[in-house]
Amino acid sequence: SNHGPPVQAIVNVQNLAMLLAWSFNRRFMLEVSSNEQWSDLRAGGIDSGTAGAATARFQLIDTLNSSYAFQVRTTLPNQSLGEKLTNVASSLAGWHDLTPIGFKRMGLYWHVQEETYVGPAKAGERRNDITYALSLAKTWTQPDANVFRNFTTFLEGYARTDLDGSHRGRTSLSLTPGVRTNLGNGHAIITGVELPLSHPRTYDATVRMVYIYNF
């Protein structure tokens, strides 16, 4: 949503997201998340607020070398930051092991997602967009390595195209290099830096770090 402070008024944004996912079986998973955001304002002071989301994921195909899933997600607006629009998104995602075609321990991930914004919008604000991503990953260490298990490097390209609003047809692009590693006993770390490629740029870089515990 564009109802919060203008981008030019914000120096830095920090987000802390907490997520809990539960698989009922091999075909259906339910996920709930909460996100706390702090915006450092150029004029001084900090704006902060909390939002939440719920996701349902349906596994369509699951084989040794590939998988496909359909997902529906609803994200509530962060009203403390002036957001008014609820985001309802549906996506199709796939993963493919490239080892059978000669690229050992490499994987390809992709998704296509349609987003609809529901609620009171300003004139010219987008109501619908499409996002799409393509990620290539290479795993360098074994699952039983002494320190960094399944140490993986990846490179992801991401894009979003506005389907309506005053910037209809505009596409924003970004590229994210990063790493993932397992630390043993269900613990994993993912980190990466998202770099914008298109103009006008609304940010210089986004640094992400994710901790995962599988139980």
mmCIF file with all atom_site columns, N, CA and C in Angstrom, residues 5-76:
data_model
loop_
_atom_site.group_PDB
_atom_site.id
_atom_site.type_symbol
_atom_site.label_atom_id
_atom_site.label_alt_id
_atom_site.label_comp_id
_atom_site.label_asym_id
_atom_site.label_entity_id
_atom_site.label_seq_id
_atom_site.pdbx_PDB_ins_code
_atom_site.Cartn_x
_atom_site.Cartn_y
_atom_site.Cartn_z
_atom_site.occupancy
_atom_site.B_iso_or_equiv
_atom_site.pdbx_formal_charge
_atom_site.auth_seq_id
_atom_site.auth_comp_id
_atom_site.auth_asym_id
_atom_site.auth_atom_id
_atom_site.pdbx_PDB_model_num
ATOM 1   N N  . PRO A 1 5  ? 3.993  6.969   4.912  1.00 0.00 ? 5  PRO A N  1
ATOM 2   C CA . PRO A 1 5  ? 4.827  8.117   4.554  1.00 0.00 ? 5  PRO A CA 1
ATOM 3   C C  . PRO A 1 5  ? 5.433  7.936   3.173  1.00 0.00 ? 5  PRO A C  1
ATOM 4   N N  . PRO A 1 6  ? 5.652  9.020   2.418  1.00 0.00 ? 6  PRO A N  1
ATOM 5   C CA . PRO A 1 6  ? 6.283  8.887   1.102  1.00 0.00 ? 6  PRO A CA 1
ATOM 6   C C  . PRO A 1 6  ? 7.675  8.298   1.236  1.00 0.00 ? 6  PRO A C  1
ATOM 7   N N  . VAL A 1 7  ? 8.114  7.586   0.175  1.00 0.00 ? 7  VAL A N  1
ATOM 8   C CA . VAL A 1 7  ? 9.405  6.915   0.214  1.00 0.00 ? 7  VAL A CA 1
ATOM 9   C C  . VAL A 1 7  ? 10.526 7.890   0.539  1.00 0.00 ? 7  VAL A C  1
ATOM 10  N N  . GLN A 1 8  ? 10.443 9.125   0.003  1.00 0.00 ? 8  GLN A N  1
ATOM 11  C CA . GLN A 1 8  ? 11.497 10.100  0.212  1.00 0.00 ? 8  GLN A CA 1
ATOM 12  C C  . GLN A 1 8  ? 11.654 10.480  1.677  1.00 0.00 ? 8  GLN A C  1
ATOM 13  N N  . ALA A 1 9  ? 10.611 10.265  2.499  1.00 0.00 ? 9  ALA A N  1
ATOM 14  C CA . ALA A 1 9  ? 10.656 10.648  3.901  1.00 0.00 ? 9  ALA A CA 1
ATOM 15  C C  . ALA A 1 9  ? 11.280 9.581   4.779  1.00 0.00 ? 9  ALA A C  1
ATOM 16  N N  . ILE A 1 10 ? 11.560 8.389   4.220  1.00 0.00 ? 10 ILE A N  1
ATOM 17  C CA . ILE A 1 10 ? 12.077 7.267   4.993  1.00 0.00 ? 10 ILE A CA 1
ATOM 18  C C  . ILE A 1 10 ? 13.551 7.045   4.673  1.00 0.00 ? 10 ILE A C  1
ATOM 19  N N  . VAL A 1 11 ? 14.370 6.931   5.717  1.00 0.00 ? 11 VAL A N  1
ATOM 20  C CA . VAL A 1 11 ? 15.797 6.684   5.545  1.00 0.00 ? 11 VAL A CA 1
ATOM 21  C C  . VAL A 1 11 ? 16.089 5.191   5.552  1.00 0.00 ? 11 VAL A C  1
ATOM 22  N N  . ASN A 1 12 ? 15.451 4.456   6.478  1.00 0.00 ? 12 ASN A N  1
ATOM 23  C CA . ASN A 1 12 ? 15.765 3.051   6.649  1.00 0.00 ? 12 ASN A CA 1
ATOM 24  C C  . ASN A 1 12 ? 14.520 2.328   7.150  1.00 0.00 ? 12 ASN A C  1
ATOM 25  N N  . VAL A 1 13 ? 14.337 1.086   6.705  1.00 0.00 ? 13 VAL A N  1
ATOM 26  C CA . VAL A 1 13 ? 13.206 0.268   7.144  1.00 0.00 ? 13 VAL A CA 1
ATOM 27  C C  . VAL A 1 13 ? 13.741 -1.049  7.680  1.00 0.00 ? 13 VAL A C  1
ATOM 28  N N  . GLN A 1 14 ? 13.265 -1.439  8.865  1.00 0.00 ? 14 GLN A N  1
ATOM 29  C CA . GLN A 1 14 ? 13.632 -2.723  9.449  1.00 0.00 ? 14 GLN A CA 1
ATOM 30  C C  . GLN A 1 14 ? 12.372 -3.544  9.690  1.00 0.00 ? 14 GLN A C  1
ATOM 31  N N  . ASN A 1 15 ? 12.444 -4.831  9.349  1.00 0.00 ? 15 ASN A N  1
ATOM 32  C CA . ASN A 1 15 ? 11.318 -5.738  9.524  1.00 0.00 ? 15 ASN A CA 1
ATOM 33  C C  . ASN A 1 15 ? 11.759 -6.954  10.324 1.00 0.00 ? 15 ASN A C  1
ATOM 34  N N  . LEU A 1 16 ? 10.909 -7.385  11.242 1.00 0.00 ? 16 LEU A N  1
ATOM 35  C CA . LEU A 1 16 ? 11.107 -8.631  11.968 1.00 0.00 ? 16 LEU A CA 1
ATOM 36  C C  . LEU A 1 16 ? 9.862  -9.479  11.739 1.00 0.00 ? 16 LEU A C  1
ATOM 37  N N  . ALA A 1 17 ? 10.018 -10.596 11.029 1.00 0.00 ? 17 ALA A N  1
ATOM 38  C CA . ALA A 1 17 ? 8.885  -11.460 10.697 1.00 0.00 ? 17 ALA A CA 1
ATOM 39  C C  . ALA A 1 17 ? 9.026  -12.787 11.428 1.00 0.00 ? 17 ALA A C  1
ATOM 40  N N  . MET A 1 18 ? 7.918  -13.263 11.982 1.00 0.00 ? 18 MET A N  1
ATOM 41  C CA . MET A 1 18 ? 7.866  -14.557 12.665 1.00 0.00 ? 18 MET A CA 1
ATOM 42  C C  . MET A 1 18 ? 6.825  -15.421 11.989 1.00 0.00 ? 18 MET A C  1
ATOM 43  N N  . LEU A 1 19 ? 7.181  -16.664 11.698 1.00 0.00 ? 19 LEU A N  1
ATOM 44  C CA . LEU A 1 19 ? 6.332  -17.531 10.887 1.00 0.00 ? 19 LEU A CA 1
ATOM 45  C C  . LEU A 1 19 ? 6.264  -18.918 11.507 1.00 0.00 ? 19 LEU A C  1
ATOM 46  N N  . LEU A 1 20 ? 5.065  -19.473 11.512 1.00 0.00 ? 20 LEU A N  1
ATOM 47  C CA . LEU A 1 20 ? 4.866  -20.842 11.982 1.00 0.00 ? 20 LEU A CA 1
ATOM 48  C C  . LEU A 1 20 ? 4.080  -21.599 10.917 1.00 0.00 ? 20 LEU A C  1
ATOM 49  N N  . ALA A 1 21 ? 4.651  -22.704 10.422 1.00 0.00 ? 21 ALA A N  1
ATOM 50  C CA . ALA A 1 21 ? 4.006  -23.510 9.381  1.00 0.00 ? 21 ALA A CA 1
ATOM 51  C C  . ALA A 1 21 ? 3.803  -24.926 9.897  1.00 0.00 ? 21 ALA A C  1
ATOM 52  N N  . TRP A 1 22 ? 2.638  -25.489 9.578  1.00 0.00 ? 22 TRP A N  1
ATOM 53  C CA . TRP A 1 22 ? 2.309  -26.837 10.032 1.00 0.00 ? 22 TRP A CA 1
ATOM 54  C C  . TRP A 1 22 ? 1.756  -27.642 8.860  1.00 0.00 ? 22 TRP A C  1
ATOM 55  N N  . SER A 1 23 ? 2.403  -28.756 8.542  1.00 0.00 ? 23 SER A N  1
ATOM 56  C CA . SER A 1 23 ? 1.923  -29.638 7.478  1.00 0.00 ? 23 SER A CA 1
ATOM 57  C C  . SER A 1 23 ? 1.001  -30.697 8.077  1.00 0.00 ? 23 SER A C  1
ATOM 58  N N  . PHE A 1 24 ? -0.237 -30.714 7.639  1.00 0.00 ? 24 PHE A N  1
ATOM 59  C CA . PHE A 1 24 ? -1.185 -31.707 8.135  1.00 0.00 ? 24 PHE A CA 1
ATOM 60  C C  . PHE A 1 24 ? -0.922 -33.069 7.489  1.00 0.00 ? 24 PHE A C  1
ATOM 61  N N  . ASN A 1 25 ? -0.425 -33.031 6.252  1.00 0.00 ? 25 ASN A N  1
ATOM 62  C CA . ASN A 1 25 ? -0.036 -34.242 5.534  1.00 0.00 ? 25 ASN A CA 1
ATOM 63  C C  . ASN A 1 25 ? 0.873  -33.813 4.387  1.00 0.00 ? 25 ASN A C  1
ATOM 64  N N  . ARG A 1 26 ? 1.167  -34.707 3.463  1.00 0.00 ? 26 ARG A N  1
ATOM 65  C CA . ARG A 1 26 ? 2.070  -34.384 2.351  1.00 0.00 ? 26 ARG A CA 1
ATOM 66  C C  . ARG A 1 26 ? 1.451  -33.412 1.349  1.00 0.00 ? 26 ARG A C  1
ATOM 67  N N  . ARG A 1 27 ? 0.150  -33.176 1.440  1.00 0.00 ? 27 ARG A N  1
ATOM 68  C CA . ARG A 1 27 ? -0.543 -32.373 0.425  1.00 0.00 ? 27 ARG A CA 1
ATOM 69  C C  . ARG A 1 27 ? -0.992 -30.995 0.914  1.00 0.00 ? 27 ARG A C  1
ATOM 70  N N  . PHE A 1 28 ? -1.112 -30.776 2.235  1.00 0.00 ? 28 PHE A N  1
ATOM 71  C CA . PHE A 1 28 ? -1.687 -29.513 2.703  1.00 0.00 ? 28 PHE A CA 1
ATOM 72  C C  . PHE A 1 28 ? -0.886 -28.965 3.873  1.00 0.00 ? 28 PHE A C  1
ATOM 73  N N  . MET A 1 29 ? -0.550 -27.663 3.788  1.00 0.00 ? 29 MET A N  1
ATOM 74  C CA . MET A 1 29 ? 0.164  -26.973 4.854  1.00 0.00 ? 29 MET A CA 1
ATOM 75  C C  . MET A 1 29 ? -0.498 -25.637 5.135  1.00 0.00 ? 29 MET A C  1
ATOM 76  N N  . LEU A 1 30 ? -0.616 -25.290 6.416  1.00 0.00 ? 30 LEU A N  1
ATOM 77  C CA . LEU A 1 30 ? -1.177 -24.011 6.858  1.00 0.00 ? 30 LEU A CA 1
ATOM 78  C C  . LEU A 1 30 ? -0.080 -23.213 7.540  1.00 0.00 ? 30 LEU A C  1
ATOM 79  N N  . GLU A 1 31 ? -0.049 -21.918 7.254  1.00 0.00 ? 31 GLU A N  1
ATOM 80  C CA . GLU A 1 31 ? 1.030  -21.067 7.747  1.00 0.00 ? 31 GLU A CA 1
ATOM 81  C C  . GLU A 1 31 ? 0.449  -19.757 8.259  1.00 0.00 ? 31 GLU A C  1
ATOM 82  N N  . VAL A 1 32 ? 0.911  -19.295 9.421  1.00 0.00 ? 32 VAL A N  1
ATOM 83  C CA . VAL A 1 32 ? 0.524  -17.983 9.956  1.00 0.00 ? 32 VAL A CA 1
ATOM 84  C C  . VAL A 1 32 ? 1.806  -17.212 10.244 1.00 0.00 ? 32 VAL A C  1
ATOM 85  N N  . SER A 1 33 ? 1.757  -15.893 10.068 1.00 0.00 ? 33 SER A N  1
ATOM 86  C CA . SER A 1 33 ? 2.955  -15.086 10.282 1.00 0.00 ? 33 SER A CA 1
ATOM 87  C C  . SER A 1 33 ? 2.584  -13.721 10.836 1.00 0.00 ? 33 SER A C  1
ATOM 88  N N  . SER A 1 34 ? 3.552  -13.109 11.493 1.00 0.00 ? 34 SER A N  1
ATOM 89  C CA . SER A 1 34 ? 3.410  -11.759 12.031 1.00 0.00 ? 34 SER A CA 1
ATOM 90  C C  . SER A 1 34 ? 4.635  -10.960 11.635 1.00 0.00 ? 34 SER A C  1
ATOM 91  N N  . ASN A 1 35 ? 4.448  -9.691  11.318 1.00 0.00 ? 35 ASN A N  1
ATOM 92  C CA . ASN A 1 35 ? 5.546  -8.843  10.862 1.00 0.00 ? 35 ASN A CA 1
ATOM 93  C C  . ASN A 1 35 ? 5.531  -7.519  11.616 1.00 0.00 ? 35 ASN A C  1
ATOM 94  N N  . GLU A 1 36 ? 6.651  -7.188  12.235 1.00 0.00 ? 36 GLU A N  1
ATOM 95  C CA . GLU A 1 36 ? 6.824  -5.900  12.908 1.00 0.00 ? 36 GLU A CA 1
ATOM 96  C C  . GLU A 1 36 ? 7.756  -5.042  12.067 1.00 0.00 ? 36 GLU A C  1
ATOM 97  N N  . GLN A 1 37 ? 7.342  -3.800  11.772 1.00 0.00 ? 37 GLN A N  1
ATOM 98  C CA . GLN A 1 37 ? 8.148  -2.909  10.927 1.00 0.00 ? 37 GLN A CA 1
ATOM 99  C C  . GLN A 1 37 ? 8.456  -1.616  11.654 1.00 0.00 ? 37 GLN A C  1
ATOM 100 N N  . TRP A 1 38 ? 9.719  -1.169  11.497 1.00 0.00 ? 38 TRP A N  1
ATOM 101 C CA . TRP A 1 38 ? 10.156 0.118   12.021 1.00 0.00 ? 38 TRP A CA 1
ATOM 102 C C  . TRP A 1 38 ? 10.696 0.949   10.868 1.00 0.00 ? 38 TRP A C  1
ATOM 103 N N  . SER A 1 39 ? 10.181 2.159   10.706 1.00 0.00 ? 39 SER A N  1
ATOM 104 C CA . SER A 1 39 ? 10.629 3.054   9.637  1.00 0.00 ? 39 SER A CA 1
ATOM 105 C C  . SER A 1 39 ? 11.314 4.268   10.261 1.00 0.00 ? 39 SER A C  1
ATOM 106 N N  . ASP A 1 40 ? 12.609 4.458   9.936  1.00 0.00 ? 40 ASP A N  1
ATOM 107 C CA . ASP A 1 40 ? 13.350 5.631   10.392 1.00 0.00 ? 40 ASP A CA 1
ATOM 108 C C  . ASP A 1 40 ? 13.051 6.785   9.443  1.00 0.00 ? 40 ASP A C  1
ATOM 109 N N  . LEU A 1 41 ? 12.488 7.862   9.980  1.00 0.00 ? 41 LEU A N  1
ATOM 110 C CA . LEU A 1 41 ? 12.071 8.993   9.163  1.00 0.00 ? 41 LEU A CA 1
ATOM 111 C C  . LEU A 1 41 ? 13.207 9.998   9.004  1.00 0.00 ? 41 LEU A C  1
ATOM 112 N N  . ARG A 1 42 ? 13.296 10.580  7.802  1.00 0.00 ? 42 ARG A N  1
ATOM 113 C CA . ARG A 1 42 ? 14.350 11.544  7.523  1.00 0.00 ? 42 ARG A CA 1
ATOM 114 C C  . ARG A 1 42 ? 14.227 12.775  8.429  1.00 0.00 ? 42 ARG A C  1
ATOM 115 N N  . ALA A 1 43 ? 13.009 13.135  8.791  1.00 0.00 ? 43 ALA A N  1
ATOM 116 C CA . ALA A 1 43 ? 12.788 14.299  9.647  1.00 0.00 ? 43 ALA A CA 1
ATOM 117 C C  . ALA A 1 43 ? 13.020 13.988  11.121 1.00 0.00 ? 43 ALA A C  1
ATOM 118 N N  . GLY A 1 44 ? 13.320 12.731  11.431 1.00 0.00 ? 44 GLY A N  1
ATOM 119 C CA . GLY A 1 44 ? 13.527 12.339  12.816 1.00 0.00 ? 44 GLY A CA 1
ATOM 120 C C  . GLY A 1 44 ? 12.364 11.520  13.332 1.00 0.00 ? 44 GLY A C  1
ATOM 121 N N  . GLY A 1 45 ? 12.649 10.616  14.262 1.00 0.00 ? 45 GLY A N  1
ATOM 122 C CA . GLY A 1 45 ? 11.602 9.776   14.825 1.00 0.00 ? 45 GLY A CA 1
ATOM 123 C C  . GLY A 1 45 ? 11.463 8.455   14.074 1.00 0.00 ? 45 GLY A C  1
ATOM 124 N N  . ILE A 1 46 ? 10.634 7.580   14.632 1.00 0.00 ? 46 ILE A N  1
ATOM 125 C CA . ILE A 1 46 ? 10.428 6.249   14.079 1.00 0.00 ? 46 ILE A CA 1
ATOM 126 C C  . ILE A 1 46 ? 8.938  5.949   14.039 1.00 0.00 ? 46 ILE A C  1
ATOM 127 N N  . ASP A 1 47 ? 8.462  5.450   12.900 1.00 0.00 ? 47 ASP A N  1
ATOM 128 C CA . ASP A 1 47 ? 7.115  4.912   12.774 1.00 0.00 ? 47 ASP A CA 1
ATOM 129 C C  . ASP A 1 47 ? 7.210  3.394   12.883 1.00 0.00 ? 47 ASP A C  1
ATOM 130 N N  . SER A 1 48 ? 6.268  2.776   13.600 1.00 0.00 ? 48 SER A N  1
ATOM 131 C CA . SER A 1 48 ? 6.301  1.320   13.727 1.00 0.00 ? 48 SER A CA 1
ATOM 132 C C  . SER A 1 48 ? 4.883  0.775   13.735 1.00 0.00 ? 48 SER A C  1
ATOM 133 N N  . GLY A 1 49 ? 4.765  -0.517  13.413 1.00 0.00 ? 49 GLY A N  1
ATOM 134 C CA . GLY A 1 49 ? 3.453  -1.155  13.405 1.00 0.00 ? 49 GLY A CA 1
ATOM 135 C C  . GLY A 1 49 ? 3.584  -2.641  13.133 1.00 0.00 ? 49 GLY A C  1
ATOM 136 N N  . THR A 1 50 ? 2.474  -3.347  13.351 1.00 0.00 ? 50 THR A N  1
ATOM 137 C CA . THR A 1 50 ? 2.445  -4.794  13.210 1.00 0.00 ? 50 THR A CA 1
ATOM 138 C C  . THR A 1 50 ? 1.368  -5.210  12.220 1.00 0.00 ? 50 THR A C  1
ATOM 139 N N  . ALA A 1 51 ? 1.677  -6.229  11.423 1.00 0.00 ? 51 ALA A N  1
ATOM 140 C CA . ALA A 1 51 ? 0.701  -6.811  10.490 1.00 0.00 ? 51 ALA A CA 1
ATOM 141 C C  . ALA A 1 51 ? 0.832  -8.327  10.541 1.00 0.00 ? 51 ALA A C  1
ATOM 142 N N  . GLY A 1 52 ? -0.152 -9.013  9.986  1.00 0.00 ? 52 GLY A N  1
ATOM 143 C CA . GLY A 1 52 ? -0.134 -10.467 9.993  1.00 0.00 ? 52 GLY A CA 1
ATOM 144 C C  . GLY A 1 52 ? -0.607 -11.030 8.667  1.00 0.00 ? 52 GLY A C  1
ATOM 145 N N  . ALA A 1 53 ? -0.374 -12.335 8.472  1.00 0.00 ? 53 ALA A N  1
ATOM 146 C CA . ALA A 1 53 ? -0.766 -12.997 7.234  1.00 0.00 ? 53 ALA A CA 1
ATOM 147 C C  . ALA A 1 53 ? -1.064 -14.458 7.512  1.00 0.00 ? 53 ALA A C  1
ATOM 148 N N  . ALA A 1 54 ? -1.870 -15.055 6.642  1.00 0.00 ? 54 ALA A N  1
ATOM 149 C CA . ALA A 1 54 ? -2.177 -16.487 6.713  1.00 0.00 ? 54 ALA A CA 1
ATOM 150 C C  . ALA A 1 54 ? -2.055 -17.077 5.312  1.00 0.00 ? 54 ALA A C  1
ATOM 151 N N  . THR A 1 55 ? -1.505 -18.294 5.235  1.00 0.00 ? 55 THR A N  1
ATOM 152 C CA . THR A 1 55 ? -1.233 -18.926 3.953  1.00 0.00 ? 55 THR A CA 1
ATOM 153 C C  . THR A 1 55 ? -1.684 -20.374 3.982  1.00 0.00 ? 55 THR A C  1
ATOM 154 N N  . ALA A 1 56 ? -2.300 -20.812 2.895  1.00 0.00 ? 56 ALA A N  1
ATOM 155 C CA . ALA A 1 56 ? -2.641 -22.221 2.698  1.00 0.00 ? 56 ALA A CA 1
ATOM 156 C C  . ALA A 1 56 ? -1.894 -22.715 1.466  1.00 0.00 ? 56 ALA A C  1
ATOM 157 N N  . ARG A 1 57 ? -1.163 -23.829 1.606  1.00 0.00 ? 57 ARG A N  1
ATOM 158 C CA . ARG A 1 57 ? -0.362 -24.360 0.507  1.00 0.00 ? 57 ARG A CA 1
ATOM 159 C C  . ARG A 1 57 ? -0.804 -25.782 0.179  1.00 0.00 ? 57 ARG A C  1
ATOM 160 N N  . PHE A 1 58 ? -1.017 -26.034 -1.103 1.00 0.00 ? 58 PHE A N  1
ATOM 161 C CA . PHE A 1 58 ? -1.478 -27.329 -1.579 1.00 0.00 ? 58 PHE A CA 1
ATOM 162 C C  . PHE A 1 58 ? -0.414 -27.928 -2.495 1.00 0.00 ? 58 PHE A C  1
ATOM 163 N N  . GLN A 1 59 ? 0.121  -29.077 -2.126 1.00 0.00 ? 59 GLN A N  1
ATOM 164 C CA . GLN A 1 59 ? 1.122  -29.750 -2.941 1.00 0.00 ? 59 GLN A CA 1
ATOM 165 C C  . GLN A 1 59 ? 0.419  -30.489 -4.074 1.00 0.00 ? 59 GLN A C  1
ATOM 166 N N  . LEU A 1 60 ? 0.742  -30.124 -5.320 1.00 0.00 ? 60 LEU A N  1
ATOM 167 C CA . LEU A 1 60 ? 0.088  -30.712 -6.477 1.00 0.00 ? 60 LEU A CA 1
ATOM 168 C C  . LEU A 1 60 ? 0.834  -31.949 -6.977 1.00 0.00 ? 60 LEU A C  1
ATOM 169 N N  . ILE A 1 61 ? 2.151  -31.823 -7.113 1.00 0.00 ? 61 ILE A N  1
ATOM 170 C CA . ILE A 1 61 ? 2.989  -32.916 -7.607 1.00 0.00 ? 61 ILE A CA 1
ATOM 171 C C  . ILE A 1 61 ? 4.244  -32.967 -6.746 1.00 0.00 ? 61 ILE A C  1
ATOM 172 N N  . ASP A 1 62 ? 4.663  -34.160 -6.359 1.00 0.00 ? 62 ASP A N  1
ATOM 173 C CA . ASP A 1 62 ? 5.860  -34.312 -5.538 1.00 0.00 ? 62 ASP A CA 1
ATOM 174 C C  . ASP A 1 62 ? 6.568  -35.591 -5.953 1.00 0.00 ? 62 ASP A C  1
ATOM 175 N N  . THR A 1 63 ? 7.663  -35.434 -6.719 1.00 0.00 ? 63 THR A N  1
ATOM 176 C CA . THR A 1 63 ? 8.444  -36.581 -7.169 1.00 0.00 ? 63 THR A CA 1
ATOM 177 C C  . THR A 1 63 ? 9.883  -36.420 -6.682 1.00 0.00 ? 63 THR A C  1
ATOM 178 N N  . LEU A 1 64 ? 10.740 -37.393 -7.024 1.00 0.00 ? 64 LEU A N  1
ATOM 179 C CA . LEU A 1 64 ? 12.124 -37.346 -6.591 1.00 0.00 ? 64 LEU A CA 1
ATOM 180 C C  . LEU A 1 64 ? 12.855 -36.137 -7.155 1.00 0.00 ? 64 LEU A C  1
ATOM 181 N N  . ASN A 1 65 ? 12.521 -35.715 -8.378 1.00 0.00 ? 65 ASN A N  1
ATOM 182 C CA . ASN A 1 65 ? 13.278 -34.660 -9.046 1.00 0.00 ? 65 ASN A CA 1
ATOM 183 C C  . ASN A 1 65 ? 12.519 -33.356 -9.256 1.00 0.00 ? 65 ASN A C  1
ATOM 184 N N  . SER A 1 66 ? 11.247 -33.293 -8.855 1.00 0.00 ? 66 SER A N  1
ATOM 185 C CA . SER A 1 66 ? 10.496 -32.054 -9.053 1.00 0.00 ? 66 SER A CA 1
ATOM 186 C C  . SER A 1 66 ? 9.288  -31.998 -8.135 1.00 0.00 ? 66 SER A C  1
ATOM 187 N N  . SER A 1 67 ? 8.798  -30.779 -7.920 1.00 0.00 ? 67 SER A N  1
ATOM 188 C CA . SER A 1 67 ? 7.572  -30.593 -7.142 1.00 0.00 ? 67 SER A CA 1
ATOM 189 C C  . SER A 1 67 ? 6.878  -29.327 -7.614 1.00 0.00 ? 67 SER A C  1
ATOM 190 N N  . TYR A 1 68 ? 5.534  -29.331 -7.491 1.00 0.00 ? 68 TYR A N  1
ATOM 191 C CA . TYR A 1 68 ? 4.716  -28.185 -7.859 1.00 0.00 ? 68 TYR A CA 1
ATOM 192 C C  . TYR A 1 68 ? 3.698  -27.956 -6.747 1.00 0.00 ? 68 TYR A C  1
ATOM 193 N N  . ALA A 1 69 ? 3.469  -26.679 -6.427 1.00 0.00 ? 69 ALA A N  1
ATOM 194 C CA . ALA A 1 69 ? 2.533  -26.352 -5.351 1.00 0.00 ? 69 ALA A CA 1
ATOM 195 C C  . ALA A 1 69 ? 1.709  -25.130 -5.726 1.00 0.00 ? 69 ALA A C  1
ATOM 196 N N  . PHE A 1 70 ? 0.466  -25.089 -5.211 1.00 0.00 ? 70 PHE A N  1
ATOM 197 C CA . PHE A 1 70 ? -0.417 -23.921 -5.362 1.00 0.00 ? 70 PHE A CA 1
ATOM 198 C C  . PHE A 1 70 ? -0.611 -23.318 -3.983 1.00 0.00 ? 70 PHE A C  1
ATOM 199 N N  . GLN A 1 71 ? -0.564 -21.992 -3.895 1.00 0.00 ? 71 GLN A N  1
ATOM 200 C CA . GLN A 1 71 ? -0.606 -21.314 -2.605 1.00 0.00 ? 71 GLN A CA 1
ATOM 201 C C  . GLN A 1 71 ? -1.558 -20.127 -2.649 1.00 0.00 ? 71 GLN A C  1
ATOM 202 N N  . VAL A 1 72 ? -2.291 -19.923 -1.547 1.00 0.00 ? 72 VAL A N  1
ATOM 203 C CA . VAL A 1 72 ? -3.164 -18.758 -1.382 1.00 0.00 ? 72 VAL A CA 1
ATOM 204 C C  . VAL A 1 72 ? -2.756 -18.056 -0.086 1.00 0.00 ? 72 VAL A C  1
ATOM 205 N N  . ARG A 1 73 ? -2.541 -16.739 -0.148 1.00 0.00 ? 73 ARG A N  1
ATOM 206 C CA . ARG A 1 73 ? -2.097 -15.991 1.025  1.00 0.00 ? 73 ARG A CA 1
ATOM 207 C C  . ARG A 1 73 ? -2.909 -14.704 1.178  1.00 0.00 ? 73 ARG A C  1
ATOM 208 N N  . THR A 1 74 ? -3.272 -14.375 2.411  1.00 0.00 ? 74 THR A N  1
ATOM 209 C CA . THR A 1 74 ? -3.930 -13.110 2.728  1.00 0.00 ? 74 THR A CA 1
ATOM 210 C C  . THR A 1 74 ? -3.065 -12.354 3.731  1.00 0.00 ? 74 THR A C  1
ATOM 211 N N  . THR A 1 75 ? -2.679 -11.116 3.376  1.00 0.00 ? 75 THR A N  1
ATOM 212 C CA . THR A 1 75 ? -1.843 -10.292 4.235  1.00 0.00 ? 75 THR A CA 1
ATOM 213 C C  . THR A 1 75 ? -2.626 -9.048  4.647  1.00 0.00 ? 75 THR A C  1
ATOM 214 N N  . LEU A 1 76 ? -2.763 -8.846  5.950  1.00 0.00 ? 76 LEU A N  1
ATOM 215 C CA . LEU A 1 76 ? -3.498 -7.699  6.464  1.00 0.00 ? 76 LEU A CA 1
ATOM 216 C C  . LEU A 1 76 ? -2.643 -6.439  6.397  1.00 0.00 ? 76 LEU A C  1
#
